Amino acid sequence: MQNRNTPQDPPRSQRLPAAVPALMFAVSVVGSNGLALSPILADVARTFASTPLTVSTAISAYGAATAASAFLLAARIDRWGIRRALLTAMTVLIAALLLSAVAPHWSVLTVAQALAGGAAGVILPAAYGSASLVAAAGQETRALGRVISGWSVSLVAGVPLSALISDAVGWRATYGVLALCAALALAALRALPERRNTDAAPPRLSRLLAPLSYRDVPALLLGCLAFSAAFYGVYAFLADHVRTLLALTAGQVGFIAFAYGAGFLLAGLAGAPLIERLGPRRALPLALAAIALVYLALLPAAHALAAVLALAVLWGAASQLSLNLLVLLLSRARPDARGAVLGLNTCTTYLGASVGTAVAGTLYTHAGFARLALAAAAVVALAALMLHWRLNGRHAGERRAAA
């Protein structure tokens, strides 16, 4: 590993206060863009004289591009240099956001969001890797936790504010503001140190797919695929469904993301004791089962915004626990290949986002939100049952005892 820090570089402990918030802000910008289109879907469709289903193609394109980028490019970050990769991808994201803001047609918006997804697939792993680089010795886990909390910032503040900006100025201003935020993040990230491994072997397809042969990893990745496909499918069209039923503005339904983010944040702060008491193998199927119940409960709750917001808090809490447990169990599956396993997890997550949004769009348009929610609940419930059998069944216990 070649570290290009110069003797004039400040000590790590001095860099932490400035670098970690910058990385967290970059993650929050990526998260805000990835989730911003749902509350303003109807407004964007109206501008292009199109339908929410057509415009939702941009969400699918974003997910597919992020998955492809995470799979094909993230493994090359060490060879490029982590700082160089992060700054280059942030520059591409700024261009994609500006193109989104001025898009004359929904197809151009789709291309712009695909470009943003390609950048996100590099920004996220580079930001997570930079967290350990700038942290003081012994504070790597704490620094990474703060950087990941940028997702909570995007849910609690980024998405609701984007929706309010859309109401006040227009949806194009939303992407303009996000581009400005990305530019500020880029300026702050220039102070990061560089780390490059010029000796790293070029990644091969066989090595990238090797985690599929590890014990429990295929089942956990299937669970991740089901979780992400259901989440992005429901999230993409829930706001439009509630707006149609209750005649609300984008700013008002933007608070659904705020409530989800609040539950996500609360579970992150208070969920550890529950996981420790139950154990991750038992807690994961239960968390997924809770999400399936939330999707079912959304059917009657959609007629009252307060009920939707209450359920969104529970949804966010159960989602945070599910995500943490999936990552925890995947990282334990093969500690000596944790990077490859988690890289495949990122790819699976955004593949689910792309496929889930595409399928959900068809269901929502031709069968209504009720069928969409029922399908999402069924997919997540099946994943919960599969993981319970795989992780806690008699044969699973025998495998662990023999390991």
CSV table of C-alpha atoms in Angstrom, one decimal:
chain,number,residue,atom,x,y,z
A,1,MET,CA,0.0,0.0,0.0
A,2,GLN,CA,1.5,3.3,-1.0
A,3,ASN,CA,0.6,6.3,1.1
A,4,ARG,CA,1.3,9.6,-0.5
A,5,ASN,CA,0.8,11.7,2.6
A,6,THR,CA,3.6,14.3,2.8
A,7,PRO,CA,5.4,15.3,6.0
A,8,GLN,CA,3.4,18.6,6.1
A,9,ASP,CA,0.1,16.7,6.3
A,10,PRO,CA,-1.6,17.4,9.7
A,11,PRO,CA,-2.0,14.5,12.1
A,12,ARG,CA,-5.0,12.3,11.6
A,13,SER,CA,-6.6,13.3,14.8
A,14,GLN,CA,-6.6,17.0,13.6
A,15,ARG,CA,-8.1,16.1,10.2
A,16,LEU,CA,-11.0,14.1,11.7
A,17,PRO,CA,-13.2,17.0,12.6
A,18,ALA,CA,-13.0,18.5,9.1
A,19,ALA,CA,-12.8,15.5,6.9
A,20,VAL,CA,-15.6,13.3,8.5
A,21,PRO,CA,-18.3,15.9,8.1
A,22,ALA,CA,-17.3,16.5,4.5
A,23,LEU,CA,-17.6,12.8,3.8
A,24,MET,CA,-20.9,12.6,5.6
A,25,PHE,CA,-22.1,15.6,3.6
A,26,ALA,CA,-21.1,13.9,0.3
A,27,VAL,CA,-23.0,10.8,1.3
A,28,SER,CA,-26.1,12.9,2.2
A,29,VAL,CA,-26.0,14.5,-1.3
A,30,VAL,CA,-25.9,11.2,-3.0
A,31,GLY,CA,-28.7,9.9,-0.8
A,32,SER,CA,-30.8,13.0,-1.4
A,33,ASN,CA,-30.6,12.7,-5.1
A,34,GLY,CA,-31.4,9.0,-5.1
A,35,LEU,CA,-34.6,9.6,-3.1
A,36,ALA,CA,-35.6,13.0,-4.3
A,37,LEU,CA,-37.6,12.1,-7.4
A,38,SER,CA,-40.4,10.2,-5.6
A,39,PRO,CA,-42.2,13.2,-3.9
A,40,ILE,CA,-42.0,15.3,-7.1
A,41,LEU,CA,-42.8,12.5,-9.5
A,42,ALA,CA,-46.2,13.9,-10.5
A,43,ASP,CA,-44.7,17.4,-11.0
A,44,VAL,CA,-42.0,16.2,-13.2
A,45,ALA,CA,-44.4,14.1,-15.2
A,46,ARG,CA,-46.7,17.1,-15.7
A,47,THR,CA,-43.8,19.2,-17.0
A,48,PHE,CA,-43.0,16.6,-19.6
A,49,ALA,CA,-46.6,15.9,-20.4
A,50,SER,CA,-45.9,12.3,-19.4
A,51,THR,CA,-46.9,9.8,-16.7
A,52,PRO,CA,-45.4,8.9,-13.3
A,53,LEU,CA,-44.6,5.4,-14.7
A,54,THR,CA,-42.6,6.9,-17.6
A,55,VAL,CA,-40.7,9.3,-15.4
A,56,SER,CA,-39.9,6.6,-12.9
A,57,THR,CA,-37.7,5.1,-15.6
A,58,ALA,CA,-35.1,7.6,-14.3
A,59,ILE,CA,-35.2,5.9,-10.9
A,60,SER,CA,-34.6,2.5,-12.4
A,61,ALA,CA,-31.8,3.9,-14.5
A,62,TYR,CA,-30.2,5.4,-11.4
A,63,GLY,CA,-30.4,2.1,-9.6
A,64,ALA,CA,-29.1,0.0,-12.5
A,65,ALA,CA,-26.1,2.4,-13.1
A,66,THR,CA,-25.2,2.4,-9.4
A,67,ALA,CA,-25.3,-1.4,-9.3
A,68,ALA,CA,-23.1,-1.7,-12.5
A,69,SER,CA,-20.7,1.0,-11.2
A,70,ALA,CA,-20.3,-0.6,-7.8
A,71,PHE,CA,-19.7,-4.0,-9.4
A,72,LEU,CA,-17.3,-2.9,-12.1
A,73,LEU,CA,-15.6,0.2,-10.9
A,74,ALA,CA,-15.5,0.1,-7.1
A,75,ALA,CA,-13.0,-2.7,-7.0
A,76,ARG,CA,-10.6,-0.4,-8.9
A,77,ILE,CA,-10.6,2.5,-6.5
A,78,ASP,CA,-7.4,1.4,-4.7
A,79,ARG,CA,-5.5,1.3,-8.0
A,80,TRP,CA,-6.8,4.8,-9.0
A,81,GLY,CA,-6.3,6.4,-5.6
A,82,ILE,CA,-9.1,6.8,-3.2
A,83,ARG,CA,-9.0,10.7,-3.2
A,84,ARG,CA,-8.7,10.9,-7.0
A,85,ALA,CA,-11.6,8.5,-7.5
A,86,LEU,CA,-13.8,10.4,-5.0
A,87,LEU,CA,-13.1,13.8,-6.5
A,88,THR,CA,-13.6,12.6,-10.1
A,89,ALA,CA,-16.9,10.9,-9.2
A,90,MET,CA,-18.2,14.0,-7.4
A,91,THR,CA,-17.4,16.1,-10.5
A,92,VAL,CA,-19.4,13.7,-12.6
A,93,LEU,CA,-22.3,13.9,-10.1
A,94,ILE,CA,-22.3,17.7,-10.3
A,95,ALA,CA,-22.6,17.5,-14.1
A,96,ALA,CA,-25.4,14.9,-13.8
A,97,LEU,CA,-27.4,17.0,-11.4
A,98,LEU,CA,-27.0,20.1,-13.6
A,99,LEU,CA,-28.2,18.1,-16.6
A,100,SER,CA,-31.2,16.9,-14.5
A,101,ALA,CA,-32.1,20.5,-13.7
A,102,VAL,CA,-32.2,21.6,-17.4
A,103,ALA,CA,-33.5,18.3,-19.0
A,104,PRO,CA,-35.9,19.2,-21.8
A,105,HIS,CA,-37.3,15.7,-21.9
A,106,TRP,CA,-37.9,12.8,-19.6
A,107,SER,CA,-35.4,10.7,-21.6
A,108,VAL,CA,-32.6,13.3,-20.9
A,109,LEU,CA,-33.5,13.2,-17.2
A,110,THR,CA,-33.2,9.4,-17.3
A,111,VAL,CA,-29.7,9.6,-18.9
A,112,ALA,CA,-28.7,12.3,-16.3
A,113,GLN,CA,-29.8,10.0,-13.5
A,114,ALA,CA,-28.0,7.1,-15.0
A,115,LEU,CA,-24.8,9.2,-15.0
A,116,ALA,CA,-25.5,10.2,-11.4
A,117,GLY,CA,-25.9,6.5,-10.5
A,118,GLY,CA,-22.5,5.7,-12.1
A,119,ALA,CA,-20.9,8.4,-9.9
A,120,ALA,CA,-22.7,7.1,-6.8
A,121,GLY,CA,-21.4,3.6,-7.3
A,122,VAL,CA,-17.9,5.1,-6.8
A,123,ILE,CA,-18.6,7.8,-4.3
A,124,LEU,CA,-20.1,5.6,-1.6
A,125,PRO,CA,-17.4,3.0,-1.3
A,126,ALA,CA,-14.7,5.7,-1.7
A,127,ALA,CA,-16.3,7.8,1.1
A,128,TYR,CA,-16.5,4.7,3.3
A,129,GLY,CA,-12.9,3.9,2.6
A,130,SER,CA,-11.8,7.4,3.3
A,131,ALA,CA,-13.4,7.4,6.7
A,132,SER,CA,-10.8,4.9,8.0
A,133,LEU,CA,-8.0,6.8,6.2
A,134,VAL,CA,-8.7,10.1,8.0
A,135,ALA,CA,-9.7,8.7,11.4
A,136,ALA,CA,-7.3,8.6,14.4
A,137,ALA,CA,-6.0,5.2,15.4
A,138,GLY,CA,-8.8,3.3,17.2
A,139,GLN,CA,-11.5,5.7,15.9
A,140,GLU,CA,-12.1,4.1,12.5
A,141,THR,CA,-15.4,2.5,13.4
A,142,ARG,CA,-16.7,5.7,14.9
A,143,ALA,CA,-15.7,7.7,11.9
A,144,LEU,CA,-17.3,5.2,9.5
A,145,GLY,CA,-20.5,5.3,11.5
A,146,ARG,CA,-20.6,9.1,11.2
A,147,VAL,CA,-20.1,9.0,7.5
A,148,ILE,CA,-22.8,6.4,7.0
A,149,SER,CA,-25.2,8.6,9.0
A,150,GLY,CA,-25.2,10.9,6.0
A,151,TRP,CA,-28.1,8.7,4.8
A,152,SER,CA,-30.1,9.7,7.8
A,153,VAL,CA,-29.3,13.4,7.0
A,154,SER,CA,-30.6,12.9,3.5
A,155,LEU,CA,-33.8,11.3,4.7
A,156,VAL,CA,-34.5,13.7,7.6
A,157,ALA,CA,-33.5,16.9,5.9
A,158,GLY,CA,-32.4,16.4,2.2
A,159,VAL,CA,-35.5,14.9,0.7
A,160,PRO,CA,-38.1,17.0,2.7
A,161,LEU,CA,-36.2,20.2,1.8
A,162,SER,CA,-36.0,19.1,-1.8
A,163,ALA,CA,-39.7,18.7,-1.9
A,164,LEU,CA,-40.3,22.1,-0.3
A,165,ILE,CA,-38.0,23.7,-2.8
A,166,SER,CA,-40.0,22.0,-5.6
A,167,ASP,CA,-43.2,23.5,-4.2
A,168,ALA,CA,-41.7,27.0,-3.8
A,169,VAL,CA,-39.6,27.3,-7.0
A,170,GLY,CA,-40.2,24.3,-9.2
A,171,TRP,CA,-38.7,20.8,-9.4
A,172,ARG,CA,-35.8,21.9,-11.5
A,173,ALA,CA,-34.5,24.1,-8.7
A,174,THR,CA,-34.3,20.9,-6.5
A,175,TYR,CA,-31.6,19.5,-8.8
A,176,GLY,CA,-29.9,22.9,-9.0
A,177,VAL,CA,-29.6,23.1,-5.2
A,178,LEU,CA,-28.3,19.5,-5.1
A,179,ALA,CA,-25.7,20.4,-7.7
A,180,LEU,CA,-24.6,23.4,-5.5
A,181,CYS,CA,-24.4,21.1,-2.4
A,182,ALA,CA,-22.3,18.6,-4.4
A,183,ALA,CA,-20.0,21.4,-5.5
A,184,LEU,CA,-19.6,22.4,-1.8
A,185,ALA,CA,-18.8,18.8,-0.9
A,186,LEU,CA,-16.3,18.6,-3.7
A,187,ALA,CA,-14.5,21.7,-2.4
A,188,ALA,CA,-14.3,20.3,1.1
A,189,LEU,CA,-13.1,16.9,0.0
A,190,ARG,CA,-10.0,18.3,-1.8
A,191,ALA,CA,-8.2,18.4,1.6
A,192,LEU,CA,-8.4,14.6,1.8
A,193,PRO,CA,-5.1,12.6,1.8
A,194,GLU,CA,-4.4,10.2,-1.0
A,195,ARG,CA,-4.1,6.5,-0.7
A,196,ARG,CA,-3.2,4.3,-3.7
A,197,ASN,CA,-2.2,0.7,-4.1
A,198,THR,CA,-0.4,0.5,-7.4
A,199,ASP,CA,0.4,-3.2,-6.7
A,200,ALA,CA,-3.2,-4.3,-6.5
A,201,ALA,CA,-4.1,-6.9,-9.1
A,202,PRO,CA,-6.7,-5.9,-11.7
A,203,PRO,CA,-10.1,-7.4,-10.5
A,204,ARG,CA,-11.3,-10.4,-12.5
A,205,LEU,CA,-14.9,-11.5,-12.9
A,206,SER,CA,-14.3,-14.8,-11.1
A,207,ARG,CA,-12.9,-12.9,-8.1
A,208,LEU,CA,-15.8,-10.4,-8.0
A,209,LEU,CA,-18.3,-13.3,-8.1
A,210,ALA,CA,-16.4,-15.5,-5.6
A,211,PRO,CA,-18.6,-14.5,-2.6
A,212,LEU,CA,-21.5,-16.4,-4.2
A,213,SER,CA,-19.7,-19.6,-3.1
A,214,TYR,CA,-19.4,-18.6,0.6
A,215,ARG,CA,-21.7,-20.1,3.2
A,216,ASP,CA,-24.9,-18.1,3.8
A,217,VAL,CA,-23.8,-15.3,1.4
A,218,PRO,CA,-26.2,-16.3,-1.5
A,219,ALA,CA,-29.2,-16.4,1.0
A,220,LEU,CA,-28.3,-13.1,2.5
A,221,LEU,CA,-27.9,-11.5,-0.9
A,222,LEU,CA,-31.3,-12.8,-1.9
A,223,GLY,CA,-32.7,-11.2,1.2
A,224,CYS,CA,-31.0,-8.0,0.4
A,225,LEU,CA,-32.4,-8.1,-3.2
A,226,ALA,CA,-35.9,-8.7,-1.8
A,227,PHE,CA,-35.6,-5.9,0.8
A,228,SER,CA,-34.3,-3.3,-1.6
A,229,ALA,CA,-36.6,-4.2,-4.5
A,230,ALA,CA,-39.7,-3.9,-2.2
A,231,PHE,CA,-38.4,-0.7,-0.5
A,232,TYR,CA,-37.6,1.2,-3.7
A,233,GLY,CA,-40.8,0.0,-5.4
A,234,VAL,CA,-43.1,1.1,-2.6
A,235,TYR,CA,-41.1,4.3,-1.9
A,236,ALA,CA,-41.1,5.4,-5.5
A,237,PHE,CA,-44.9,5.4,-5.7
A,238,LEU,CA,-46.2,5.8,-2.2
A,239,ALA,CA,-45.9,9.6,-2.3
A,240,ASP,CA,-47.8,9.8,-5.6
A,241,HIS,CA,-50.5,7.5,-4.3
A,242,VAL,CA,-50.9,9.6,-1.1
A,243,ARG,CA,-50.9,12.9,-3.1
A,244,THR,CA,-53.6,11.5,-5.4
A,245,LEU,CA,-55.8,10.4,-2.5
A,246,LEU,CA,-55.4,13.4,-0.3
A,247,ALA,CA,-54.7,16.2,-2.8
A,248,LEU,CA,-51.4,17.1,-1.1
A,249,THR,CA,-48.3,19.0,-2.4
A,250,ALA,CA,-44.9,17.6,-2.9
A,251,GLY,CA,-43.7,19.5,0.3
A,252,GLN,CA,-46.4,17.8,2.4
A,253,VAL,CA,-45.7,14.3,1.2
A,254,GLY,CA,-42.0,15.0,1.6
A,255,PHE,CA,-42.5,14.5,5.3
A,256,ILE,CA,-43.0,10.8,4.7
A,257,ALA,CA,-39.2,10.7,4.0
A,258,PHE,CA,-38.6,12.8,7.1
A,259,ALA,CA,-40.6,10.3,9.3
A,260,TYR,CA,-38.9,7.3,7.7
A,261,GLY,CA,-35.5,9.0,8.4
A,262,ALA,CA,-36.5,9.7,12.0
A,263,GLY,CA,-37.3,6.0,12.5
A,264,PHE,CA,-34.1,5.0,10.7
A,265,LEU,CA,-32.1,7.3,13.0
A,266,LEU,CA,-33.8,6.2,16.2
A,267,ALA,CA,-33.2,2.6,15.5
A,268,GLY,CA,-29.6,3.3,14.8
A,269,LEU,CA,-29.2,4.9,18.2
A,270,ALA,CA,-31.3,2.4,20.2
A,271,GLY,CA,-31.4,-0.8,18.2
A,272,ALA,CA,-28.1,-2.4,19.4
A,273,PRO,CA,-29.6,-3.8,22.7
A,274,LEU,CA,-32.4,-5.5,20.8
A,275,ILE,CA,-29.9,-7.1,18.3
A,276,GLU,CA,-27.7,-8.2,21.2
A,277,ARG,CA,-30.6,-9.8,23.1
A,278,LEU,CA,-32.0,-11.7,20.1
A,279,GLY,CA,-28.8,-12.3,18.1
A,280,PRO,CA,-28.4,-11.2,14.5
A,281,ARG,CA,-29.6,-14.5,13.0
A,282,ARG,CA,-32.9,-14.3,14.8
A,283,ALA,CA,-33.3,-10.6,14.6
A,284,LEU,CA,-33.0,-10.3,10.8
A,285,PRO,CA,-36.1,-12.4,9.9
A,286,LEU,CA,-38.1,-10.6,12.5
A,287,ALA,CA,-37.1,-7.1,11.2
A,288,LEU,CA,-38.0,-8.2,7.6
A,289,ALA,CA,-41.4,-9.5,8.9
A,290,ALA,CA,-42.0,-6.2,10.5
A,291,ILE,CA,-41.4,-4.4,7.1
A,292,ALA,CA,-43.9,-6.8,5.4
A,293,LEU,CA,-46.5,-5.9,8.0
A,294,VAL,CA,-45.9,-2.2,7.4
A,295,TYR,CA,-46.5,-2.6,3.7
A,296,LEU,CA,-49.9,-4.3,4.4
A,297,ALA,CA,-50.8,-1.6,6.9
A,298,LEU,CA,-50.1,1.1,4.3
A,299,LEU,CA,-53.3,0.1,2.4
A,300,PRO,CA,-55.8,1.5,5.0
A,301,ALA,CA,-53.4,4.1,6.4
A,302,ALA,CA,-52.9,5.9,3.0
A,303,HIS,CA,-56.2,7.7,3.5
A,304,ALA,CA,-54.7,9.7,6.4
A,305,LEU,CA,-51.3,11.4,6.3
A,306,ALA,CA,-50.8,11.1,10.0
A,307,ALA,CA,-51.2,7.4,9.8
A,308,VAL,CA,-48.8,7.1,6.9
A,309,LEU,CA,-46.2,9.2,8.9
A,310,ALA,CA,-46.6,6.9,11.9
A,311,LEU,CA,-46.1,3.9,9.8
A,312,ALA,CA,-43.1,5.5,8.1
A,313,VAL,CA,-41.4,5.8,11.5
A,314,LEU,CA,-41.8,2.1,12.0
A,315,TRP,CA,-40.8,1.4,8.5
A,316,GLY,CA,-37.6,3.4,8.9
A,317,ALA,CA,-36.7,1.7,12.2
A,318,ALA,CA,-37.3,-1.9,10.8
A,319,SER,CA,-35.3,-1.0,7.6
A,320,GLN,CA,-32.3,0.3,9.6
A,321,LEU,CA,-32.2,-2.9,11.6
A,322,SER,CA,-32.5,-5.0,8.5
A,323,LEU,CA,-29.7,-3.1,6.7
A,324,ASN,CA,-27.4,-3.3,9.7
A,325,LEU,CA,-28.1,-7.0,10.2
A,326,LEU,CA,-27.6,-7.8,6.6
A,327,VAL,CA,-24.2,-6.0,6.5
A,328,LEU,CA,-23.2,-7.5,9.8
A,329,LEU,CA,-23.9,-11.1,8.8
A,330,LEU,CA,-22.4,-10.6,5.4
A,331,SER,CA,-19.2,-9.2,6.9
A,332,ARG,CA,-19.0,-12.1,9.3
A,333,ALA,CA,-19.6,-14.7,6.5
A,334,ARG,CA,-16.0,-14.4,5.2
A,335,PRO,CA,-13.9,-11.9,7.2
A,336,ASP,CA,-10.8,-12.3,5.0
A,337,ALA,CA,-12.9,-11.3,1.9
A,338,ARG,CA,-15.1,-8.7,3.5
A,339,GLY,CA,-14.5,-6.0,0.8
A,340,ALA,CA,-15.6,-8.4,-2.0
A,341,VAL,CA,-18.6,-9.5,-0.1
A,342,LEU,CA,-19.8,-6.0,0.8
A,343,GLY,CA,-19.1,-4.8,-2.8
A,344,LEU,CA,-21.4,-7.5,-4.1
A,345,ASN,CA,-24.0,-6.4,-1.5
A,346,THR,CA,-23.9,-2.8,-2.8
A,347,CYS,CA,-24.4,-4.1,-6.3
A,348,THR,CA,-27.3,-6.3,-5.2
A,349,THR,CA,-28.9,-3.4,-3.3
A,350,TYR,CA,-29.1,-1.2,-6.4
A,351,LEU,CA,-30.0,-4.0,-8.7
A,352,GLY,CA,-33.0,-4.5,-6.5
A,353,ALA,CA,-33.7,-0.7,-6.7
A,354,SER,CA,-33.7,-0.8,-10.5
A,355,VAL,CA,-35.7,-4.0,-10.9
A,356,GLY,CA,-38.1,-3.2,-8.0
A,357,THR,CA,-38.9,0.3,-9.4
A,358,ALA,CA,-39.5,-1.0,-12.9
A,359,VAL,CA,-41.8,-3.8,-11.7
A,360,ALA,CA,-43.6,-1.6,-9.2
A,361,GLY,CA,-44.2,1.0,-11.9
A,362,THR,CA,-46.0,-1.5,-14.0
A,363,LEU,CA,-48.1,-2.8,-11.0
A,364,TYR,CA,-48.9,0.7,-9.9
A,365,THR,CA,-50.1,1.9,-13.3
A,366,HIS,CA,-52.1,-1.1,-14.3
A,367,ALA,CA,-53.2,-2.6,-11.0
A,368,GLY,CA,-53.0,0.2,-8.4
A,369,PHE,CA,-51.0,0.8,-5.2
A,370,ALA,CA,-52.9,-2.0,-3.3
A,371,ARG,CA,-51.5,-4.7,-5.6
A,372,LEU,CA,-48.0,-3.1,-5.4
A,373,ALA,CA,-48.1,-3.1,-1.6
A,374,LEU,CA,-49.4,-6.7,-1.4
A,375,ALA,CA,-46.6,-7.8,-3.8
A,376,ALA,CA,-43.9,-6.0,-1.8
A,377,ALA,CA,-45.2,-7.5,1.5
A,378,ALA,CA,-45.2,-11.0,-0.1
A,379,VAL,CA,-41.6,-10.7,-1.4
A,380,VAL,CA,-40.3,-9.5,1.9
A,381,ALA,CA,-42.3,-12.1,3.9
A,382,LEU,CA,-40.9,-14.9,1.7
A,383,ALA,CA,-37.4,-13.5,2.3
A,384,ALA,CA,-37.9,-13.5,6.0
A,385,LEU,CA,-39.1,-17.1,6.0
A,386,MET,CA,-36.2,-18.2,3.8
A,387,LEU,CA,-33.6,-16.5,6.0
A,388,HIS,CA,-35.2,-17.9,9.2
A,389,TRP,CA,-34.9,-21.4,7.7
A,390,ARG,CA,-31.4,-20.8,6.4
A,391,LEU,CA,-30.0,-19.0,9.5
A,392,ASN,CA,-31.8,-20.7,12.3
A,393,GLY,CA,-33.0,-24.1,11.1
A,394,ARG,CA,-31.7,-27.4,12.4
A,395,HIS,CA,-29.2,-27.8,9.5
A,396,ALA,CA,-28.0,-24.2,10.0
A,397,GLY,CA,-27.2,-25.1,13.6
A,398,GLU,CA,-25.3,-28.2,12.6
A,399,ARG,CA,-23.3,-26.3,10.0
A,400,ARG,CA,-22.3,-23.7,12.7
A,401,ALA,CA,-21.3,-26.4,15.1
A,402,ALA,CA,-19.1,-28.1,12.5
A,403,ALA,CA,-17.5,-24.9,11.4
